Amino acid sequence: MASKLMRPVNQFILKTVWKFPPENLMALYNKHMLRSKYHLEIGTAAVYYLANAKIEDRFNMNVTLLDTEEAPLLRAKDELVANGFHQSLIRTVQCEPTQIDEQALPYMQGHHFDTIAMGSVLQSIPESMRQKLPKILDGLSPYIDENSKLFGSAQPNLPDDGFNTLQLHLMRALQQSGTMQNQYDCVKDIEHVLGEYFGESN
């Protein structure tokens, strides 16, 4: 119940503070998820968008939910089941995103994910973008082929002279509390890493 109550607040902050309309994230899910049969959701913060995405056959979709804690994984699974996903086809994996390997995903050996989403994950990992994102992509590499779609969202650090006072003060408060670990994150580093792995990102 608490997560449902917080959702409008989080969406309000996305739209009015970070200037990222939630519809944009919903559009990403709708764009890539329609015919997906094997999906990996890294982090559970954006599971609402997965639950409400346009999916051709959600009842028969194989979904893996990956997070560092058990409680949000169970809540996310319940939300998916309530929105038409088959309970027996949803796997929950408790694992750090930077430590994905064959032990975390043994059932995926020889298989590939059609879609992989990372919503509001990168800013929670306490490393620089050029450290943490390659670790995640290296861990995912056995489960990605030329047809796999990787998408998501990230909140980079705000420069001291950028955006407005409210945004800057909120970001610094979240960083000081440890809620956000994005002090060294920037869009250029994300583009650099994706360029090294995939040639170009879109």
XYZ file of N, CA and C in Angstrom, residues 24 31 37 60 71 81-83 88 92 112 133 147 153 159 167-168 179 188:
57
model
N 7.191 9.768 -20.579
C 8.345 9.418 -21.409
C 8.847 8.007 -21.097
N 7.169 1.079 -26.343
C 7.921 0.931 -27.594
C 8.592 -0.430 -27.702
N 9.070 -11.775 -24.993
C 8.705 -13.035 -24.341
C 9.571 -13.318 -23.112
N 1.797 -15.012 -20.787
C 2.811 -16.026 -21.106
C 4.224 -15.462 -21.167
N 12.015 -7.690 -0.041
C 10.691 -7.082 0.118
C 10.201 -6.382 -1.149
N 1.394 -9.725 -11.008
C 0.322 -10.731 -11.004
C -1.039 -10.048 -11.020
N -1.170 -8.965 -10.261
C -2.433 -8.227 -10.225
C -2.760 -7.580 -11.565
N -1.744 -7.444 -12.419
C -1.957 -6.819 -13.729
C -1.848 -7.819 -14.872
N 3.632 -18.064 -12.040
C 4.665 -19.094 -12.167
C 5.757 -18.725 -13.157
N 12.131 -14.075 -9.157
C 12.743 -12.986 -8.400
C 14.179 -13.368 -8.061
N 18.477 -15.839 -24.264
C 18.675 -14.388 -24.283
C 17.390 -13.687 -23.883
N 28.421 0.923 -14.862
C 27.680 0.518 -16.058
C 28.400 -0.596 -16.833
N 19.241 -8.911 -31.147
C 17.832 -8.498 -31.142
C 17.350 -8.001 -29.781
N 16.131 4.508 -17.532
C 16.288 5.918 -17.184
C 17.338 6.038 -16.090
N 25.097 19.847 -11.887
C 26.206 20.771 -11.650
C 25.781 21.881 -10.697
N 15.931 22.040 -7.350
C 16.524 20.811 -7.860
C 17.883 20.546 -7.221
N 18.699 21.580 -7.160
C 20.059 21.419 -6.636
C 20.028 21.032 -5.165
N 20.698 8.229 -0.417
C 19.622 7.743 -1.279
C 20.075 7.716 -2.731
N 27.360 12.247 -20.507
C 28.461 11.935 -21.427
C 29.098 10.589 -21.107
